[in-house]
């Protein structure tokens, strides 16, 4: 199994580096025949640190960087760029005749690019399109091995960012890594792991190998266990990682829809060192959890965003702009 490692401006593929790390710890899923790291016992809840929630900060001082949202209208998806008290629309992407655009449109980790799939009404796949965040530089990615030229527009997260310039495309039977700067498949093997998700800088990731979830760390991959809430599990087709802490230790997990419609939410954080969930300070049901490249954790609730530091201590709260409560928060750049 080859594994791709990318830097934050990633144009280098270093498959041998990660493969060597796997061999060092004896990952049998890679086919080396060694033993696997031992996973801990059944998950239970733990809190790395305790602190009272910080005061509400509607001026967004707790989040001085830039947030990127998608707001879904009747005919188009709007890209909102929010910084401090300013909310501006940088682009609007029409849905077209089918559901492909709405189900796939996504923003890169550093908020520089958009990507989506365009398909006709009733289509299950379509053409991969990319632009800069303001809609300029539009390009359609052409067919070139190993990219089939058709990207599924349903299923669970058919488009996953590796870095700000590279996008993992799920295809029937195989995956392809696309370099959006060259508009061609990237060098190297995209690997055969499933449900893969990278940190914002692309240095670490989480995935599933032969049915076993793991995350990468500086010392190598770490297998872990997680059992989602049984009362909810019957409503969904499993769970997956949707955000990874910069060091690869923590993963935010969310449900996979049975109807294969869009789902960007997450509801819990798992410590891959212990296979235990992490308690989130704050009140209200969690809608999504996002790790940023500086370690800040954004916990989104109906009441707004609880802002935590990398030790999960509350440092403040942010009220979201009017009209974006029903949108999707896809990126935060400190």
CSV table of C-alpha atoms in Angstrom, one decimal:
chain,number,residue,atom,x,y,z
A,1,UNK,CA,0.0,0.0,0.0
A,2,UNK,CA,1.5,3.4,-1.0
A,3,UNK,CA,0.5,6.4,1.0
A,4,UNK,CA,0.8,10.0,-0.1
A,5,UNK,CA,2.3,12.7,2.1
A,6,UNK,CA,1.8,16.3,1.1
A,7,UNK,CA,3.1,19.6,2.4
A,8,UNK,CA,0.8,22.6,2.9
A,9,UNK,CA,1.5,23.8,-0.6
A,10,UNK,CA,1.9,20.2,-1.6
A,11,UNK,CA,3.5,19.3,-4.9
A,12,UNK,CA,5.7,16.6,-3.5
A,13,UNK,CA,4.7,12.9,-3.2
A,14,UNK,CA,6.7,10.9,-0.8
A,15,UNK,CA,5.1,7.4,-0.8
A,16,UNK,CA,8.1,5.6,0.6
A,17,UNK,CA,8.3,7.8,3.7
A,18,UNK,CA,4.9,6.8,5.0
A,19,UNK,CA,5.3,3.2,3.8
A,20,UNK,CA,8.5,3.0,5.9
A,21,UNK,CA,6.6,4.3,8.9
A,22,UNK,CA,4.0,1.6,8.5
A,23,UNK,CA,6.7,-1.1,8.3
A,24,UNK,CA,8.4,0.2,11.4
A,25,UNK,CA,5.3,-0.4,13.5
A,26,UNK,CA,4.3,-3.6,11.6
A,27,UNK,CA,1.1,-2.6,9.9
A,28,UNK,CA,-0.3,-5.9,8.5
A,29,UNK,CA,-2.9,-3.9,6.5
A,30,UNK,CA,-0.1,-2.8,4.3
A,31,UNK,CA,0.7,-6.4,3.5
A,32,UNK,CA,4.0,-6.6,5.3
A,33,UNK,CA,2.9,-9.5,7.5
A,34,UNK,CA,3.9,-7.8,10.7
A,35,UNK,CA,1.9,-7.3,13.9
A,36,UNK,CA,-0.4,-4.4,14.3
A,37,UNK,CA,-0.3,-1.8,17.1
A,38,UNK,CA,-2.6,-2.8,19.9
A,39,UNK,CA,-5.8,-0.9,20.3
A,40,UNK,CA,-7.1,0.0,23.7
A,41,UNK,CA,-10.2,-1.4,25.3
A,42,UNK,CA,-13.7,-0.3,24.5
A,43,UNK,CA,-14.1,3.5,24.3
A,44,UNK,CA,-15.2,5.6,27.2
A,45,UNK,CA,-15.5,9.3,27.7
A,46,UNK,CA,-12.6,11.4,29.0
A,47,UNK,CA,-11.9,15.1,29.3
A,48,UNK,CA,-8.2,16.2,28.7
A,49,UNK,CA,-8.7,19.3,30.7
A,50,UNK,CA,-11.5,21.1,32.4
A,51,UNK,CA,-12.4,24.7,32.2
A,52,UNK,CA,-15.5,26.8,32.4
A,53,UNK,CA,-16.8,28.1,29.1
A,54,UNK,CA,-15.5,31.6,28.2
A,55,UNK,CA,-17.6,34.6,27.8
A,56,UNK,CA,-19.7,35.2,24.6
A,57,UNK,CA,-17.8,37.3,22.1
A,58,UNK,CA,-20.1,38.3,19.2
A,59,UNK,CA,-17.4,40.6,17.8
A,60,UNK,CA,-15.5,37.4,16.8
A,61,UNK,CA,-12.4,38.3,18.8
A,62,UNK,CA,-12.1,34.6,19.8
A,63,UNK,CA,-11.8,33.8,16.1
A,64,UNK,CA,-9.6,36.5,14.6
A,65,UNK,CA,-9.0,34.5,11.3
A,66,UNK,CA,-11.3,33.9,8.4
A,67,UNK,CA,-14.2,31.5,8.2
A,68,UNK,CA,-15.6,30.0,4.9
A,69,UNK,CA,-19.2,29.0,4.7
A,70,UNK,CA,-21.5,27.5,2.0
A,71,UNK,CA,-25.1,28.8,2.1
A,72,UNK,CA,-27.6,26.9,0.0
A,73,UNK,CA,-30.3,28.9,-1.8
A,74,UNK,CA,-33.0,27.7,-4.1
A,75,UNK,CA,-30.9,27.9,-7.3
A,76,UNK,CA,-27.3,28.4,-6.2
A,77,UNK,CA,-24.7,27.9,-3.5
A,78,UNK,CA,-23.2,31.0,-2.1
A,79,UNK,CA,-19.6,31.1,-0.8
A,80,UNK,CA,-19.4,33.4,2.3
A,81,UNK,CA,-16.1,34.8,3.6
A,82,UNK,CA,-16.5,35.9,7.3
A,83,UNK,CA,-13.8,37.8,9.1
A,84,UNK,CA,-14.6,39.7,12.3
A,85,UNK,CA,-17.9,41.5,11.8
A,86,UNK,CA,-17.7,41.3,8.0
A,87,UNK,CA,-19.6,38.8,5.9
A,88,UNK,CA,-19.1,39.0,2.1
A,89,UNK,CA,-20.2,36.7,-0.7
A,90,UNK,CA,-17.2,35.8,-2.8
A,91,UNK,CA,-18.9,33.6,-5.4
A,92,UNK,CA,-22.2,32.0,-6.3
A,93,UNK,CA,-22.3,28.6,-8.0
A,94,UNK,CA,-25.6,27.7,-9.8
A,95,UNK,CA,-26.9,24.1,-9.1
A,96,UNK,CA,-27.8,23.4,-12.8
A,97,UNK,CA,-30.2,20.7,-13.6
A,98,UNK,CA,-29.4,18.1,-11.0
A,99,UNK,CA,-28.2,17.6,-7.4
A,100,UNK,CA,-24.5,17.1,-8.2
A,101,UNK,CA,-23.3,20.7,-7.4
A,102,UNK,CA,-25.2,20.9,-4.2
A,103,UNK,CA,-24.0,17.5,-3.0
A,104,UNK,CA,-20.3,18.1,-3.8
A,105,UNK,CA,-19.3,21.8,-3.7
A,106,UNK,CA,-16.4,22.2,-1.2
A,107,UNK,CA,-13.8,24.7,-0.1
A,108,UNK,CA,-10.1,24.0,0.2
A,109,UNK,CA,-8.5,24.0,3.7
A,110,UNK,CA,-6.9,27.4,3.3
A,111,UNK,CA,-9.9,28.9,1.7
A,112,UNK,CA,-8.3,29.5,-1.7
A,113,UNK,CA,-10.1,27.1,-4.0
A,114,UNK,CA,-13.6,25.7,-4.8
A,115,UNK,CA,-14.3,22.3,-6.4
A,116,UNK,CA,-17.5,20.6,-7.3
A,117,UNK,CA,-19.1,18.1,-9.7
A,118,UNK,CA,-21.4,19.2,-12.5
A,119,UNK,CA,-24.0,16.7,-13.8
A,120,UNK,CA,-27.4,16.6,-15.5
A,121,UNK,CA,-30.6,15.9,-13.7
A,122,UNK,CA,-30.7,12.4,-12.3
A,123,UNK,CA,-26.9,11.9,-13.0
A,124,UNK,CA,-24.9,9.9,-10.5
A,125,UNK,CA,-21.6,11.3,-11.8
A,126,UNK,CA,-20.3,14.3,-13.7
A,127,UNK,CA,-17.4,16.6,-14.6
A,128,UNK,CA,-15.0,17.8,-11.9
A,129,UNK,CA,-14.8,21.7,-11.9
A,130,UNK,CA,-12.5,24.0,-9.9
A,131,UNK,CA,-12.2,27.7,-9.5
A,132,UNK,CA,-10.4,30.1,-7.2
A,133,UNK,CA,-12.5,31.2,-4.2
A,134,UNK,CA,-13.8,34.3,-6.1
A,135,UNK,CA,-14.9,32.2,-9.1
A,136,UNK,CA,-12.0,33.1,-11.3
A,137,UNK,CA,-9.7,30.6,-13.0
A,138,UNK,CA,-12.5,28.2,-13.8
A,139,UNK,CA,-11.3,24.8,-15.2
A,140,UNK,CA,-12.9,21.4,-16.0
A,141,UNK,CA,-10.6,18.5,-15.3
A,142,UNK,CA,-10.2,16.3,-18.4
A,143,UNK,CA,-10.0,12.5,-18.5
A,144,UNK,CA,-6.5,11.2,-17.9
A,145,UNK,CA,-5.4,7.9,-16.4
A,146,UNK,CA,-6.0,7.2,-13.5
A,147,UNK,CA,-8.8,9.8,-13.6
A,148,UNK,CA,-11.8,8.5,-15.5
A,149,UNK,CA,-13.2,12.0,-16.3
A,150,UNK,CA,-16.4,11.2,-14.4
A,151,UNK,CA,-16.7,11.9,-10.7
A,152,UNK,CA,-19.5,10.5,-8.5
A,153,UNK,CA,-21.7,13.2,-7.2
A,154,UNK,CA,-23.5,11.1,-4.5
A,155,UNK,CA,-22.1,8.8,-1.8
A,156,UNK,CA,-20.1,9.9,1.2
A,157,UNK,CA,-17.7,12.8,0.5
A,158,UNK,CA,-16.7,12.1,-3.1
A,159,UNK,CA,-14.3,15.0,-3.0
A,160,UNK,CA,-11.7,15.2,-0.1
A,161,UNK,CA,-8.9,17.8,0.1
A,162,UNK,CA,-5.4,16.6,0.6
A,163,UNK,CA,-3.9,20.1,0.6
A,164,UNK,CA,-5.1,23.4,-0.8
A,165,UNK,CA,-4.1,22.3,-4.3
A,166,UNK,CA,-4.8,18.5,-4.3
A,167,UNK,CA,-8.1,16.7,-4.2
A,168,UNK,CA,-8.8,13.1,-3.7
A,169,UNK,CA,-11.6,11.9,-6.1
A,170,UNK,CA,-13.6,8.8,-5.2
A,171,UNK,CA,-14.3,6.7,-8.3
A,172,UNK,CA,-15.8,3.3,-8.9
A,173,UNK,CA,-13.2,0.7,-8.0
A,174,UNK,CA,-10.3,3.2,-7.5
A,175,UNK,CA,-9.4,6.7,-6.4
A,176,UNK,CA,-7.4,9.4,-8.1
A,177,UNK,CA,-5.5,12.3,-6.7
A,178,UNK,CA,-5.9,15.5,-8.8
A,179,UNK,CA,-3.4,18.4,-8.7
A,180,UNK,CA,-5.7,21.4,-9.4
A,181,UNK,CA,-2.8,23.7,-10.2
A,182,UNK,CA,-1.8,21.5,-13.2
A,183,UNK,CA,-5.3,20.2,-13.8
A,184,UNK,CA,-4.0,16.7,-14.1
A,185,UNK,CA,-3.6,13.6,-11.9
A,186,UNK,CA,-0.9,14.0,-9.3
A,187,UNK,CA,2.2,11.8,-9.4
A,188,UNK,CA,2.1,8.7,-7.2
A,189,UNK,CA,-0.5,6.2,-6.0
A,190,UNK,CA,-3.6,7.5,-4.3
A,191,UNK,CA,-3.5,4.4,-2.0
A,192,UNK,CA,-6.3,2.0,-1.3
A,193,UNK,CA,-7.5,3.1,2.1
A,194,UNK,CA,-11.1,4.2,2.5
A,195,UNK,CA,-12.8,7.1,4.3
A,196,UNK,CA,-9.6,9.2,4.2
A,197,UNK,CA,-9.3,12.7,5.6
A,198,UNK,CA,-6.3,15.0,6.0
A,199,UNK,CA,-5.2,17.7,8.4
A,200,UNK,CA,-5.5,21.2,7.0
A,201,UNK,CA,-1.7,21.2,6.1
A,202,UNK,CA,-1.8,17.7,4.6
A,203,UNK,CA,0.9,16.3,6.9
A,204,UNK,CA,-1.3,13.8,8.8
A,205,UNK,CA,-4.5,12.0,8.0
A,206,UNK,CA,-7.0,9.5,9.2
A,207,UNK,CA,-8.4,6.6,7.2
A,208,UNK,CA,-9.6,3.0,7.3
A,209,UNK,CA,-7.4,0.1,6.2
A,210,UNK,CA,-9.0,-3.3,5.9
A,211,UNK,CA,-11.8,-2.3,8.2
A,212,UNK,CA,-9.6,-0.8,10.9
A,213,UNK,CA,-9.6,3.0,11.5
A,214,UNK,CA,-6.2,4.6,12.1
A,215,UNK,CA,-4.6,8.0,12.1
A,216,UNK,CA,-1.0,9.0,11.4
A,217,UNK,CA,1.3,10.7,13.9
A,218,UNK,CA,5.0,11.8,13.9
A,219,UNK,CA,5.9,8.4,15.3
A,220,UNK,CA,3.8,6.5,12.7
A,221,UNK,CA,0.2,5.3,12.3
A,222,UNK,CA,-2.0,4.6,15.3
A,223,UNK,CA,-5.0,2.2,15.1
A,224,UNK,CA,-7.9,3.0,17.3
A,225,UNK,CA,-11.5,1.8,18.1
A,226,UNK,CA,-14.7,3.7,18.1
A,227,UNK,CA,-18.3,2.6,18.7
A,228,UNK,CA,-20.9,5.3,17.8
A,229,UNK,CA,-24.0,5.8,20.0
A,230,UNK,CA,-26.1,2.7,19.4
A,231,UNK,CA,-29.4,4.6,19.8
A,232,UNK,CA,-28.5,6.6,16.7
A,233,UNK,CA,-26.5,4.1,14.7
A,234,UNK,CA,-29.5,2.4,13.1
A,235,UNK,CA,-30.5,5.6,11.3
A,236,UNK,CA,-27.2,5.8,9.4
A,237,UNK,CA,-24.8,3.7,7.3
A,238,UNK,CA,-21.9,4.0,9.6
A,239,UNK,CA,-19.5,6.8,10.7
A,240,UNK,CA,-16.4,8.5,9.3
A,241,UNK,CA,-13.8,11.1,10.2
A,242,UNK,CA,-14.5,14.7,9.0
A,243,UNK,CA,-11.7,16.6,10.7
A,244,UNK,CA,-8.2,15.8,12.1
A,245,UNK,CA,-6.1,17.7,14.6
A,246,UNK,CA,-2.8,19.0,13.2
A,247,UNK,CA,-0.8,16.4,15.1
A,248,UNK,CA,-3.1,13.5,14.0
A,249,UNK,CA,-4.0,12.6,17.6
A,250,UNK,CA,-7.7,13.6,17.6
A,251,UNK,CA,-10.4,13.0,15.0
A,252,UNK,CA,-13.9,14.5,14.7
A,253,UNK,CA,-16.4,11.9,13.6
A,254,UNK,CA,-19.8,12.2,11.9
A,255,UNK,CA,-22.5,10.0,10.5
A,256,UNK,CA,-22.7,8.6,7.0
A,257,UNK,CA,-26.2,9.1,5.5
A,258,UNK,CA,-28.1,6.1,4.2
A,259,UNK,CA,-29.6,8.1,1.4
A,260,UNK,CA,-26.2,9.3,0.2
A,261,UNK,CA,-27.2,13.0,0.4
A,262,UNK,CA,-24.7,15.6,1.5
A,263,UNK,CA,-23.6,15.5,5.2
A,264,UNK,CA,-20.9,17.7,6.6
A,265,UNK,CA,-21.7,17.3,10.3
A,266,UNK,CA,-19.7,15.7,13.1
A,267,UNK,CA,-20.8,15.0,16.7
A,268,UNK,CA,-17.8,13.7,18.7
A,269,UNK,CA,-14.0,13.8,19.1
A,270,UNK,CA,-12.0,10.6,19.5
A,271,UNK,CA,-8.5,10.5,21.0
A,272,UNK,CA,-6.8,7.9,18.8
A,273,UNK,CA,-4.2,7.3,21.6
A,274,UNK,CA,-6.8,5.9,24.0
A,275,UNK,CA,-9.8,5.2,21.7
A,276,UNK,CA,-11.9,7.4,24.1
A,277,UNK,CA,-14.2,10.3,23.3
A,278,UNK,CA,-13.3,13.8,24.5
A,279,UNK,CA,-15.9,15.8,26.4
A,280,UNK,CA,-16.6,19.2,24.7
A,281,UNK,CA,-17.2,22.1,27.1
A,282,UNK,CA,-20.3,24.2,26.3
A,283,UNK,CA,-24.0,23.7,26.1
A,284,UNK,CA,-26.2,22.6,23.3
A,285,UNK,CA,-26.2,19.8,20.7
A,286,UNK,CA,-23.0,19.7,18.6
A,287,UNK,CA,-23.5,20.1,14.9
A,288,UNK,CA,-20.0,20.0,13.6
A,289,UNK,CA,-16.4,20.1,14.9
A,290,UNK,CA,-13.5,21.6,13.0
A,291,UNK,CA,-9.8,21.5,13.7
A,292,UNK,CA,-7.8,24.4,12.3
A,293,UNK,CA,-4.1,24.4,11.4
A,294,UNK,CA,-3.1,26.3,14.6
A,295,UNK,CA,-4.9,23.8,16.9
A,296,UNK,CA,-8.0,25.9,17.5
A,297,UNK,CA,-11.1,23.8,17.7
A,298,UNK,CA,-14.4,25.2,16.4
A,299,UNK,CA,-17.5,23.4,17.9
A,300,UNK,CA,-20.6,24.5,16.1
A,301,UNK,CA,-23.9,24.5,17.8
A,302,UNK,CA,-27.3,26.1,17.1
A,303,UNK,CA,-26.4,28.9,19.4
A,304,UNK,CA,-23.1,29.7,17.6
A,305,UNK,CA,-19.5,28.5,17.8
A,306,UNK,CA,-17.7,27.4,20.9
A,307,UNK,CA,-14.0,28.2,20.5
A,308,UNK,CA,-11.6,25.8,22.2
A,309,UNK,CA,-7.8,25.7,22.4
A,310,UNK,CA,-5.8,22.6,21.4
A,311,UNK,CA,-6.3,21.2,24.9
A,312,UNK,CA,-10.1,21.6,24.5
A,313,UNK,CA,-10.3,24.4,27.0
A,314,UNK,CA,-13.0,27.0,26.2
A,315,UNK,CA,-11.6,30.4,25.2
A,316,UNK,CA,-14.7,32.1,23.9
A,317,UNK,CA,-17.9,31.9,21.8
A,318,UNK,CA,-18.9,33.5,18.5
A,319,UNK,CA,-22.3,34.4,17.2
A,320,UNK,CA,-22.6,33.5,13.5
A,321,UNK,CA,-23.9,36.0,11.0
A,322,UNK,CA,-27.6,36.2,10.3
A,323,UNK,CA,-28.5,33.8,7.5
A,324,UNK,CA,-25.6,31.4,7.9
A,325,UNK,CA,-27.0,29.3,10.7
A,326,UNK,CA,-28.3,26.9,8.1
A,327,UNK,CA,-25.1,27.0,6.1
A,328,UNK,CA,-22.1,24.8,6.3
A,329,UNK,CA,-18.8,25.9,7.9
A,330,UNK,CA,-16.1,24.2,5.8
A,331,UNK,CA,-12.9,26.0,6.6
A,332,UNK,CA,-11.2,28.3,9.2
A,333,UNK,CA,-7.9,30.0,8.4
A,334,UNK,CA,-6.2,31.6,11.5
